[in-house]
Structures are given as structure tokens and as C-alpha cells.
PDB file of C-alpha atoms and ligand atoms in Angstrom:
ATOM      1  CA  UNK S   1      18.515 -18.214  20.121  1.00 47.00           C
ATOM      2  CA  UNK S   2      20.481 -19.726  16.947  1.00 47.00           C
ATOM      3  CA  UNK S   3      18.895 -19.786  13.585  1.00 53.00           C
ATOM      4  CA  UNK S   4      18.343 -22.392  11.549  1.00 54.00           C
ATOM      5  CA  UNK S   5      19.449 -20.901   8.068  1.00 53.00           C
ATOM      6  CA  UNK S   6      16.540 -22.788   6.501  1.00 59.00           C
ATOM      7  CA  UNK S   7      14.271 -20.728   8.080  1.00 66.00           C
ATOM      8  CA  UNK S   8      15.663 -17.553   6.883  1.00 70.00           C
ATOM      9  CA  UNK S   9      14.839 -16.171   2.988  1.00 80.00           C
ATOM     10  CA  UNK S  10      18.391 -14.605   2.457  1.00 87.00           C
ATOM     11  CA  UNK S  11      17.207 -11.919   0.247  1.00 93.00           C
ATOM     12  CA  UNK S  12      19.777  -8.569  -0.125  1.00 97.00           C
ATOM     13  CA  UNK S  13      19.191  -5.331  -1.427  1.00 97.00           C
ATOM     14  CA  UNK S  14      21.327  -2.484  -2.900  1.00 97.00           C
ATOM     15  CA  UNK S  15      23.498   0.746  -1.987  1.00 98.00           C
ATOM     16  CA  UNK S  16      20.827   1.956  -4.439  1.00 97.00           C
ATOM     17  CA  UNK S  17      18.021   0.598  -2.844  1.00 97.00           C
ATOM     18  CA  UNK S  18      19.091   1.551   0.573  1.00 98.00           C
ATOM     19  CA  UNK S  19      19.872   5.137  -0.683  1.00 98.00           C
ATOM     20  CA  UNK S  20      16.369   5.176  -1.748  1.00 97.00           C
ATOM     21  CA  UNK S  21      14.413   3.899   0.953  1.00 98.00           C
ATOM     22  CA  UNK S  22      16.515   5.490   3.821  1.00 98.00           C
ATOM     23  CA  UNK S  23      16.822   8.443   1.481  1.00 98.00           C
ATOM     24  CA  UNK S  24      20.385   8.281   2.147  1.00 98.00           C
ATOM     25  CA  UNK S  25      21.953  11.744   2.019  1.00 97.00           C
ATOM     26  CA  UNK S  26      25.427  13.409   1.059  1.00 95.00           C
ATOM     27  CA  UNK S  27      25.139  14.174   4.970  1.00 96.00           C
ATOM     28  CA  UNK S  28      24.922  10.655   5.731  1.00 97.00           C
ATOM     29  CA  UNK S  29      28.390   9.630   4.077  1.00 96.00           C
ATOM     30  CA  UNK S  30      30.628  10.858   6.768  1.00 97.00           C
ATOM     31  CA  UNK S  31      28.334   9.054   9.294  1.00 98.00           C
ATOM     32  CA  UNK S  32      29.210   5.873  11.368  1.00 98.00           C
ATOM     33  CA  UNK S  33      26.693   3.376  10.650  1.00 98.00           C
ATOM     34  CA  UNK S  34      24.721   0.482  11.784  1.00 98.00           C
ATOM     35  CA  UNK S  35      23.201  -1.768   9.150  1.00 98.00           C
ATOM     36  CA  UNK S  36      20.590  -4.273  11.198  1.00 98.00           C
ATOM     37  CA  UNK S  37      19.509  -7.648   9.740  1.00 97.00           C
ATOM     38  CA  UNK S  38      21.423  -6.639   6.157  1.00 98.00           C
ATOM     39  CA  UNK S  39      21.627 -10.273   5.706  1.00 97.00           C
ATOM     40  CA  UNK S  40      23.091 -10.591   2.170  1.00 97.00           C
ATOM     41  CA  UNK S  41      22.735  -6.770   1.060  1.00 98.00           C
ATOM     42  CA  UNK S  42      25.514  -5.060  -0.816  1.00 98.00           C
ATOM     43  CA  UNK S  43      24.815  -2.043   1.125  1.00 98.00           C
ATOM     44  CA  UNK S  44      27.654  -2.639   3.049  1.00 98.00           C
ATOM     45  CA  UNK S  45      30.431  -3.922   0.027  1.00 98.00           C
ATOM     46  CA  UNK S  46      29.141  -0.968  -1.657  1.00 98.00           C
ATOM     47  CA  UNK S  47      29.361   1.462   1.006  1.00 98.00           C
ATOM     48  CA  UNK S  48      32.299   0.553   2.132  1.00 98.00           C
ATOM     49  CA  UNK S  49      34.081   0.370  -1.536  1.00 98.00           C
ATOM     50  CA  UNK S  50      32.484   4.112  -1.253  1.00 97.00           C
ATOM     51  CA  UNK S  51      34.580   4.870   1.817  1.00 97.00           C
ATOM     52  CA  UNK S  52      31.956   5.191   4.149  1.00 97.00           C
ATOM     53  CA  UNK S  53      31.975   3.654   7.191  1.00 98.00           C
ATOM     54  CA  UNK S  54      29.804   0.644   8.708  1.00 98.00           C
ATOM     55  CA  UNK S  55      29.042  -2.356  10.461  1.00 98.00           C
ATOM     56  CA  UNK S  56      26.227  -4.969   9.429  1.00 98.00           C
ATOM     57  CA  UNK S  57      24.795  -7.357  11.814  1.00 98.00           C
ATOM     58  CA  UNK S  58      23.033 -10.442  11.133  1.00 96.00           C
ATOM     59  CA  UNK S  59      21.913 -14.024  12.671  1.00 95.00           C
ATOM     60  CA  UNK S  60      22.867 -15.098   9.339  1.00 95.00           C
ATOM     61  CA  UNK S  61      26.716 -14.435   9.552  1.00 96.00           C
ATOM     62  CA  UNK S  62      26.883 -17.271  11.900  1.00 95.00           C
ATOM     63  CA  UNK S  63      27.029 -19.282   8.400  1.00 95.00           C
ATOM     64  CA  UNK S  64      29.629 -19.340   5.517  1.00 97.00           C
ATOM     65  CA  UNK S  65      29.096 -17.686   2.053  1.00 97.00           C
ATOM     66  CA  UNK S  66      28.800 -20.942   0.196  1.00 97.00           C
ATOM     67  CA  UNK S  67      25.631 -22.008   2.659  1.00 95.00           C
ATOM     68  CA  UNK S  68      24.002 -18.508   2.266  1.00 96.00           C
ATOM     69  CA  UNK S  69      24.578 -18.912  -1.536  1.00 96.00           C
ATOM     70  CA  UNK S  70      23.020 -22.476  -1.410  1.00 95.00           C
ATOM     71  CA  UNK S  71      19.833 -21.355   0.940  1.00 93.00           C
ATOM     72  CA  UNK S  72      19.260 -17.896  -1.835  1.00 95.00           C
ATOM     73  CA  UNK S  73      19.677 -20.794  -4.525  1.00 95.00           C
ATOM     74  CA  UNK S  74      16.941 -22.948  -3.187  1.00 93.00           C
ATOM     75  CA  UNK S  75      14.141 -19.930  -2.561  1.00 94.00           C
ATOM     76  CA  UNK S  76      14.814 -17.821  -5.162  1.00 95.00           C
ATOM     77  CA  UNK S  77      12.713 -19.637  -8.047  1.00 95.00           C
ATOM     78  CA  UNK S  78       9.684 -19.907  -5.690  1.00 94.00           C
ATOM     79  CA  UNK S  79       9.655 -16.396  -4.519  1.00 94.00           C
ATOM     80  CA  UNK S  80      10.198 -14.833  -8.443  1.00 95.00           C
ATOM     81  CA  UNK S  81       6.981 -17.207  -9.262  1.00 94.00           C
ATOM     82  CA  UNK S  82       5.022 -16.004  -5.953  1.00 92.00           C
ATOM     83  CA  UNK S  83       5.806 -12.656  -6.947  1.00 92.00           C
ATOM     84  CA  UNK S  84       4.824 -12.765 -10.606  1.00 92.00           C
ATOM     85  CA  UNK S  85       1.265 -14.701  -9.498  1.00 93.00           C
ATOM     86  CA  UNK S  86       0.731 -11.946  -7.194  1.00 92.00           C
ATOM     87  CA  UNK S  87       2.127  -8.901 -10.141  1.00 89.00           C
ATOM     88  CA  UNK S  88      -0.691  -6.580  -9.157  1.00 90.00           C
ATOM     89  CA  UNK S  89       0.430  -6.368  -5.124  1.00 93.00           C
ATOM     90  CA  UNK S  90       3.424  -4.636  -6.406  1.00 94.00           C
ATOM     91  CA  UNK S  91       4.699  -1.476  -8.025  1.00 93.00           C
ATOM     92  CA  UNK S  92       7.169  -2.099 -10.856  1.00 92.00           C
ATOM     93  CA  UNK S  93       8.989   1.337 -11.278  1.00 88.00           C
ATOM     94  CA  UNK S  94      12.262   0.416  -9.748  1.00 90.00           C
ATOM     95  CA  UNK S  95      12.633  -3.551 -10.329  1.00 89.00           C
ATOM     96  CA  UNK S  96      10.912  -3.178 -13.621  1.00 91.00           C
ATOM     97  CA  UNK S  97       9.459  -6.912 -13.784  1.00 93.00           C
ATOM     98  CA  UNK S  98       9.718 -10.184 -12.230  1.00 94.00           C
ATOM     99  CA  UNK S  99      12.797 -11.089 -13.648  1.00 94.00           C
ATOM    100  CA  UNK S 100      14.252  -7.119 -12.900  1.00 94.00           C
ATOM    101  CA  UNK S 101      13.547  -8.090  -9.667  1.00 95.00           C
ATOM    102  CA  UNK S 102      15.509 -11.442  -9.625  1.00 96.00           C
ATOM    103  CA  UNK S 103      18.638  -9.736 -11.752  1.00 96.00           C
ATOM    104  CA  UNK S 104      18.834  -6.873  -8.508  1.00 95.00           C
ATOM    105  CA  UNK S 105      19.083 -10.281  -5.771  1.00 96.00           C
ATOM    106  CA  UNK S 106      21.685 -12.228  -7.633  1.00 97.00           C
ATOM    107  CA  UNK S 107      23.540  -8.774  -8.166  1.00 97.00           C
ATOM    108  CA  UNK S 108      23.344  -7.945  -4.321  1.00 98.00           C
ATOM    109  CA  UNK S 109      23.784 -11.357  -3.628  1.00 98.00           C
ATOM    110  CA  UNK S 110      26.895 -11.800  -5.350  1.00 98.00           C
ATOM    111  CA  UNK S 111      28.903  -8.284  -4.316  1.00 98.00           C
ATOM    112  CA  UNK S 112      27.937  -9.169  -1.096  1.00 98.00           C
ATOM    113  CA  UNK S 113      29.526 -12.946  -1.139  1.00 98.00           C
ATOM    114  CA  UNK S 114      32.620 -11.405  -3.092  1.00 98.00           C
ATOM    115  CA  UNK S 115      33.309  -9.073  -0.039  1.00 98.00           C
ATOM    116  CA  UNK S 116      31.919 -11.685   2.552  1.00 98.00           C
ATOM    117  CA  UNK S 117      35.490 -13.015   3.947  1.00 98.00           C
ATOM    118  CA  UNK S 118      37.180  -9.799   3.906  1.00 98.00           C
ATOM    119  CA  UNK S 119      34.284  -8.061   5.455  1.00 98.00           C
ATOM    120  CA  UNK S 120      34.227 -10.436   8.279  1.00 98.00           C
ATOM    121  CA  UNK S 121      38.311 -10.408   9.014  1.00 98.00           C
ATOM    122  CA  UNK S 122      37.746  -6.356   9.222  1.00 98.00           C
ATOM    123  CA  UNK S 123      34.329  -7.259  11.276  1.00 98.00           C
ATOM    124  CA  UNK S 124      32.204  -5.647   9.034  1.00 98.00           C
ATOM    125  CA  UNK S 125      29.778  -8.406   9.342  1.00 98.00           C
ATOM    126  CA  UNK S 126      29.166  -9.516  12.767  1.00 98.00           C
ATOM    127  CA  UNK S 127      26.646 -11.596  14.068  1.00 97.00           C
ATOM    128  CA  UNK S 128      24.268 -10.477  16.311  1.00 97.00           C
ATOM    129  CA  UNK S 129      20.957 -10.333  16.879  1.00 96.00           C
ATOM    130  CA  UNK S 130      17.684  -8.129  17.845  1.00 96.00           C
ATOM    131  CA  UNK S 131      16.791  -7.256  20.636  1.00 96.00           C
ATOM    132  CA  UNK S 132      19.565  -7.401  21.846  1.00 97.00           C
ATOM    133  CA  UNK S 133      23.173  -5.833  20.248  1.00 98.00           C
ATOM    134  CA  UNK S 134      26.855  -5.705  21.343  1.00 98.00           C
ATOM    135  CA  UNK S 135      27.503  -1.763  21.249  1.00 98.00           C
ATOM    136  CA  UNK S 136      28.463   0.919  23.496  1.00 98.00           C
ATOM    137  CA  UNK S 137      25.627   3.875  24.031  1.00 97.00           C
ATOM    138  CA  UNK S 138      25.417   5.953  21.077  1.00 97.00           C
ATOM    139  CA  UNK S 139      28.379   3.724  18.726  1.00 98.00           C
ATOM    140  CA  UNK S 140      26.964   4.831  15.553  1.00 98.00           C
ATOM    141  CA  UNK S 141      25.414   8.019  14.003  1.00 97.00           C
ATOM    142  CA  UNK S 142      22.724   5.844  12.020  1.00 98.00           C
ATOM    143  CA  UNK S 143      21.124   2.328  12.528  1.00 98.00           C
ATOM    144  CA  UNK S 144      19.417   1.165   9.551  1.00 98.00           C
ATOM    145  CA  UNK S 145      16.783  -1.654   9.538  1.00 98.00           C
ATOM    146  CA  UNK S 146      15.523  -2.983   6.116  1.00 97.00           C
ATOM    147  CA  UNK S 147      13.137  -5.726   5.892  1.00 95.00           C
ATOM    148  CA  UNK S 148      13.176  -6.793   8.750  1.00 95.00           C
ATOM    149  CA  UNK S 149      10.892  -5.108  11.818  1.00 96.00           C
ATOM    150  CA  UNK S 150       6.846  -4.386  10.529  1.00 97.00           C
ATOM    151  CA  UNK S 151       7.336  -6.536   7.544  1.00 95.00           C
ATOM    152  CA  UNK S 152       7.492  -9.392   9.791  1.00 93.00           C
ATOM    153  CA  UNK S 153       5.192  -8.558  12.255  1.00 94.00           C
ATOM    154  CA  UNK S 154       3.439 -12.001  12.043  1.00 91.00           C
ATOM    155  CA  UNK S 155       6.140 -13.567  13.248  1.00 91.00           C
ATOM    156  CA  UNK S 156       7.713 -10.413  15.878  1.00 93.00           C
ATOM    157  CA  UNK S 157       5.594  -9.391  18.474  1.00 95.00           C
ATOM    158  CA  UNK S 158       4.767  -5.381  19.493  1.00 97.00           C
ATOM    159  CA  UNK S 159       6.887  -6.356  22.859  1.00 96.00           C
ATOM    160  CA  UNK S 160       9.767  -7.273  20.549  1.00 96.00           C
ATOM    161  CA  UNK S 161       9.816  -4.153  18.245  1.00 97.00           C
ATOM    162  CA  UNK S 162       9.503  -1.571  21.223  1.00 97.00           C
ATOM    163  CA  UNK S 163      12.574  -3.289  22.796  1.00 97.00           C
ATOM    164  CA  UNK S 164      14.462  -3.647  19.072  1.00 97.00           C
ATOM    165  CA  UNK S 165      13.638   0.084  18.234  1.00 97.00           C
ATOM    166  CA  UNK S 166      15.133   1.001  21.895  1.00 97.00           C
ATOM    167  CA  UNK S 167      18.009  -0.805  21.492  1.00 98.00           C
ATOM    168  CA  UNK S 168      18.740   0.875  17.781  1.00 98.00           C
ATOM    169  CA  UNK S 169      18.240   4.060  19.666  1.00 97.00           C
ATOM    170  CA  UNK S 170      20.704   3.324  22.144  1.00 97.00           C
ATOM    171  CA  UNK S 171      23.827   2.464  20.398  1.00 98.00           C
ATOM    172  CA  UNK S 172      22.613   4.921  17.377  1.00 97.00           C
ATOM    173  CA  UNK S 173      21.794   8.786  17.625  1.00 96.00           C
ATOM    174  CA  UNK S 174      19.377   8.258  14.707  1.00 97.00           C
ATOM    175  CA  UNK S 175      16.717   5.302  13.736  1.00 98.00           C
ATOM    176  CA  UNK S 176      15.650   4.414  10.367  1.00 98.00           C
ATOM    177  CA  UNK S 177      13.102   1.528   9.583  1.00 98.00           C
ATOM    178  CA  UNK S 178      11.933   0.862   6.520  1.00 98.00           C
ATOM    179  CA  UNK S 179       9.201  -1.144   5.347  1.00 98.00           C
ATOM    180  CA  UNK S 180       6.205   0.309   7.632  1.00 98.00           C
ATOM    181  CA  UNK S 181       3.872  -2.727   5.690  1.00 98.00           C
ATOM    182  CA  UNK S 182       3.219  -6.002   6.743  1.00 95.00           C
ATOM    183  CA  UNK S 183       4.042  -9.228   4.610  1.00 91.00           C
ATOM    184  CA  UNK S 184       0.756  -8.665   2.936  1.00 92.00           C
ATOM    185  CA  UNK S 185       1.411  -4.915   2.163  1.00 94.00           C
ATOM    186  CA  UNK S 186      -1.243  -3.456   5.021  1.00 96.00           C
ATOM    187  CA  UNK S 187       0.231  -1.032   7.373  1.00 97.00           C
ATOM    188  CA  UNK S 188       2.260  -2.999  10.274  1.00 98.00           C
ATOM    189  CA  UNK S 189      -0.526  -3.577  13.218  1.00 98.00           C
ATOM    190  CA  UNK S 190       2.386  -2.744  15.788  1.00 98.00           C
ATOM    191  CA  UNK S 191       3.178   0.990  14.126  1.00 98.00           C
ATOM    192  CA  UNK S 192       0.882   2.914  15.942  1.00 98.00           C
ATOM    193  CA  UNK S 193       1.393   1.146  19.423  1.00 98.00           C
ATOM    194  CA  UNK S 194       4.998   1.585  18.724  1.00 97.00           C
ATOM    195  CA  UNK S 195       5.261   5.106  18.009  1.00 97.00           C
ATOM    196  CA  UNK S 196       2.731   5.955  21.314  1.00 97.00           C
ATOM    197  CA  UNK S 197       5.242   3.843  23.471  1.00 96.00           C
ATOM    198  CA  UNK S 198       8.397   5.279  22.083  1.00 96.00           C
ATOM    199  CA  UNK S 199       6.521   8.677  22.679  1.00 94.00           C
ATOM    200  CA  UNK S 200       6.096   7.471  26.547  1.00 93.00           C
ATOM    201  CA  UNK S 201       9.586   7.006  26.780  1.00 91.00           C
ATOM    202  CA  UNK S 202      10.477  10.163  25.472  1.00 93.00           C
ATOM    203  CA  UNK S 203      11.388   9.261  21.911  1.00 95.00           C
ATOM    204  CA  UNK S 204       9.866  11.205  18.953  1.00 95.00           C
ATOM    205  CA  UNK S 205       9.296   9.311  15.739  1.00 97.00           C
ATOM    206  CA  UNK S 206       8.421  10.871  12.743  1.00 97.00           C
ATOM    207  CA  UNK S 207       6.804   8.531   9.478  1.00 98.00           C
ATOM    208  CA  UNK S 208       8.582  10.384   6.261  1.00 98.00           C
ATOM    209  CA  UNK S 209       7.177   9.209   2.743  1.00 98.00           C
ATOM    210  CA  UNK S 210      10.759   8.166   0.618  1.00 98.00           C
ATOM    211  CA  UNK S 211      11.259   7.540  -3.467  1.00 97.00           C
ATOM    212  CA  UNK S 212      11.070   3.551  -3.204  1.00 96.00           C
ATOM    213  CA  UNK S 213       7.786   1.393  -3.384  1.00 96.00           C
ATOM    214  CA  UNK S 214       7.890  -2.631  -4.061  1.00 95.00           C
ATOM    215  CA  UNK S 215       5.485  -3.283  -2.151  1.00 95.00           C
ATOM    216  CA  UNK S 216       1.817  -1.335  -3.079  1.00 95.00           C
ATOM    217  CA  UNK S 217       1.776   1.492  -0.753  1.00 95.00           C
ATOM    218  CA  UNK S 218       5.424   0.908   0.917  1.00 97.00           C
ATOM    219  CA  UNK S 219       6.724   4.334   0.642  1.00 98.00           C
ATOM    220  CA  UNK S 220       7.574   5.621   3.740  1.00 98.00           C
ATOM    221  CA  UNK S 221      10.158   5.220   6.558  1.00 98.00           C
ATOM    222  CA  UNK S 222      10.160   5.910  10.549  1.00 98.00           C
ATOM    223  CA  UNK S 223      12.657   7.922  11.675  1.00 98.00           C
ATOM    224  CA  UNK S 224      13.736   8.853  15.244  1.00 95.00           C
ATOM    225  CA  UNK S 225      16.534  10.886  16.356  1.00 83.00           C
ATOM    226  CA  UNK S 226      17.797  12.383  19.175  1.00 71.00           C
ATOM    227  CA  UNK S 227      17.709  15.931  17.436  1.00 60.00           C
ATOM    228  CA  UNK S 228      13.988  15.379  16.690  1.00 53.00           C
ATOM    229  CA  UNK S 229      13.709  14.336  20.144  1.00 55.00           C
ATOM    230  CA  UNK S 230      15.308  17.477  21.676  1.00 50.00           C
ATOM    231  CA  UNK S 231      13.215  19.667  19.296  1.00 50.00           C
ATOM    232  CA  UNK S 232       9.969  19.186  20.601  1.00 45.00           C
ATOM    233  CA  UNK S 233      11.477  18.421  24.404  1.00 44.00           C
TER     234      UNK S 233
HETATM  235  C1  LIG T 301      14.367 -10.003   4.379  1.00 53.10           C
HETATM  236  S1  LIG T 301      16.000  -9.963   4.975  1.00 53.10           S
HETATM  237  C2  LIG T 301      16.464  -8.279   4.673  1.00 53.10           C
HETATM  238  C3  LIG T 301      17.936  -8.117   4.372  1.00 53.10           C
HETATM  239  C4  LIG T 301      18.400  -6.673   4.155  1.00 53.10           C
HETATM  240  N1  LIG T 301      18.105  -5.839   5.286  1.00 53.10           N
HETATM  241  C5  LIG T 301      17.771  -6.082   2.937  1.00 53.10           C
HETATM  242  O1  LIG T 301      16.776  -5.347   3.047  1.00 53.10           O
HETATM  243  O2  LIG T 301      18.251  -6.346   1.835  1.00 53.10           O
HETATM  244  C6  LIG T 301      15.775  -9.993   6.743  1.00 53.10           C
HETATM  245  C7  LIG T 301      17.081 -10.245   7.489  1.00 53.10           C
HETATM  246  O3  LIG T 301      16.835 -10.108   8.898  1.00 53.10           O
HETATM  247  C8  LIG T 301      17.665 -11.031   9.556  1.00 53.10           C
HETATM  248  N2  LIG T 301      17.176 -11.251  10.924  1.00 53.10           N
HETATM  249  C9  LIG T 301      16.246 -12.140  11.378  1.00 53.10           C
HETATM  250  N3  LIG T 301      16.058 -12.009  12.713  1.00 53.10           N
HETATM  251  C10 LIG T 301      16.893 -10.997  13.113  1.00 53.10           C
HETATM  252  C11 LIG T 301      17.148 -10.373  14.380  1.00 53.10           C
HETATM  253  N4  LIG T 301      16.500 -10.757  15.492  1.00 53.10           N
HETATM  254  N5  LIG T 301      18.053  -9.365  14.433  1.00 53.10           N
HETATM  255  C12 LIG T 301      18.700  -8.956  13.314  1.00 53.10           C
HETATM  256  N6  LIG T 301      18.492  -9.519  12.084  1.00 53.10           N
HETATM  257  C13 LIG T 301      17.603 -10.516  11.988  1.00 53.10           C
HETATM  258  C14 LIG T 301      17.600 -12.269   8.680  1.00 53.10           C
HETATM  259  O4  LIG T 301      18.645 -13.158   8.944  1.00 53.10           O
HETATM  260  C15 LIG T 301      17.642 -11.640   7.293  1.00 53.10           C
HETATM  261  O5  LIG T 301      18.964 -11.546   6.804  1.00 53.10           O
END
């Protein structure tokens, strides 16, 4: 189904971020990697300046740098002021304050619009869409998912995340999602259900707490893999 880009908050994070929530290892470097809904994250300009080797997919990619710029230009003011109404819902160790918070964005946002073109030619950014992705069985060591699945579980049904997470488990060998909180910072309604299905089909998840909290209480990350898997087979 095609997006309409004003209907998307085009928020990015950082390599730094993303080495903190998915508690990114040394092991991890050599890995081929999946980055899903990275939107405008540096993760990937970063990465790849880094050496390391991925692909980011996104709905978004559909649209040029200068409209993604535009659409982060329009929210941005509105979601700094929700966030410094609502100070107490979050923890300010990493973003520091409100306007820490806004300085990380813009920085994400622009490294990722500065490697935007050249990152599509070498289809680095390709768009594509949950639940459903264009990838051979196990194409990448890692899929990532940031921001994306639990935090928007208002909007993305239990139905949907059982058949995103086994999709990410079949083109990847290992599963990382990351928040496990809803929009309003409870614990995502569909993790429990989600983890008993995946279970049913096989697939062992374990919830792992990580060194990055925004949101009050966001600290940990689901992880399957097929070694975890095999271990307790
Ligand atoms: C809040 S942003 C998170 C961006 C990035 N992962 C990060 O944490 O910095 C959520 C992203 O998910 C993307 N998205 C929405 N629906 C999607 C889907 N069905 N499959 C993949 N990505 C999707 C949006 O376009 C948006 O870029």
C-alpha cells in the first residue's frame, strides 16, 4: 500500500544509538545486515563509512531527500514541544534535554540526506515494506527494527507483527527489535502474544535489558536467533 509521506514522522537515530539499543557488538561488524523501517537514521551512512555492510529498507525511500527534509522540517517543532510538556515520561541520560534531543535528529537527519543519493545508486536504501520484504531465505546475518514494531502497536495489529517478525526471521539468521513500549511507554499489548506464537512456530525469543532508555522504562530488546533456537531444540 503506498504511503502518504505526511503521514509518516521521519525521525532518524544514530550509529550510536543503534549500537546502544541493539547493543551492537565488535562481532556484529563483519555481519551482513538488515536495517528495517531506518527511515532517515544515519545508522546506515555511518555504518557503512565504518565498512560494515548493510541494506536499509523503508516506505519512505519511495520519496526524494528534499521532501523527507521538508516533512522532518514541518514536525520537528511540535514533537520537541510535546516532548518537553511531557519531560517527566522520559529519561534524559543520553539526549540530555529537549533541545539534546532535537541536536541528535537534525544530526542523523542530515548524514543521512548527505549519503541519501549515493546510498540509493549502491541500493543501500531500498524501498520496501513490512510484512512483506524482497530477500532470499536467510540474506542477512542481522535484521534490525527500531521504532517501528510495539511502539506502534496502536496503529499495527498482533496479526501484523507475528507475520513482520517471521518475515525478519526468514531473510535474517538473527532478529532484533527494539522499543518493547508502546507510544505511551507501557509494555507493547502484542509482546506476550507474540513471543507465545513465535514459540508455536518453533522460534525462541529472548527479551535482553540494553544501555539505552528515552522512553521511561524502554530498556530492553527482543532477540531471536536461529542459534537460540537450536539451543533449546
Ligand atoms: C519512527 S521511524 C524510526 C526510524 C529508525 N528506525 C530509527 O529508529 O531512527 C519509523 C519508520 O518506520 C517506517 N515504516 C512505516 N511502516 C513500515 C513498514 N510497514 N515496513 C517498514 N518500515 C515502515 C516509517 O517510514 C519510518 O521511517
Amino acid at each position: 500500500m503506498p504511503i502518504l509521506l505526511k503521514e509518516v514522522v521521519p525521525l532518524g537515530r544514530t550509529l550510536r544509538e543503534y549500537e546502544l539499543m541493539f547493543a551492537l557488538t565488535e562481532a556484529d561488524r563483519t555481519k551482513k545486515i538488515l536495517g528495517c523501517g531506518d527511515g532517515p537514521a544515519s545508522f546506515n551512512a555511518e555504518w557503512t563509512a565504518r565498512g560494515g555492510s548493510v541494506i536499509s529498507v523503508d516506505p519512505i525511500y519511495e520519496f526524494s531527500g528534499p521532501q523527507i527534509r521538508e516533512r522532518f522540517d514541518a514536525v520537528i517543532d511540535d514533537i520537541i514541544a510535546n516532548v518537553e510538556a511531557t519531560q517527566d515520561r522520559w529519561v534524559w541520560g543520553f539526549q540530555q534535554n529537549p533541545q539534546g534531543l532535537r541536536a541528535n535528529r537534525v544530526a542523523a537527519m542530515d548524514r543521512f540526506l548527505a549519503d541519501y543519493e549515493a546510498g540509493q545508486s549502491e541500493r543501500r536504501y531500498q524501498v520496501a515494506e513490512l510484512p512483506t520484504l524482497p530477500f532470499i531465505n536467510g540474506a542477512f546475518d542481522l535484521a534490525l527494527c527500531s521504532h517501528l514494531l510495539f511502539l506502534y502497536s496502536h496503529l499495527l495489529s498482533i496479526e501484523f507483527h507475528l507475520a513482520s517478525l517471521l518475515e525478519l526471521y526468514r531473510v535474517a539468521k538473527e532478529v532484533r527489535i527494539f522499543p518493547l513500549l508502546d507510544m505511551v511507554g507501557n509494555k507493547s499489548e502484542h509482546l506476550d502474544p507474540l513471543r507465545l506464537a513465535l514459540e508455536q512456530e518453533g522460534i525462541e525469543t529472548v527479551v535482553e535489558n540494553v544501555d539505552y532508555e528515552f522512553q521511561k522504562g524502554g530498556n530492553q530488546m527482543l532477540r531471536a536467533s536461529y542459534e537460540k533456537t537450536r539451543q533449546t531444540d
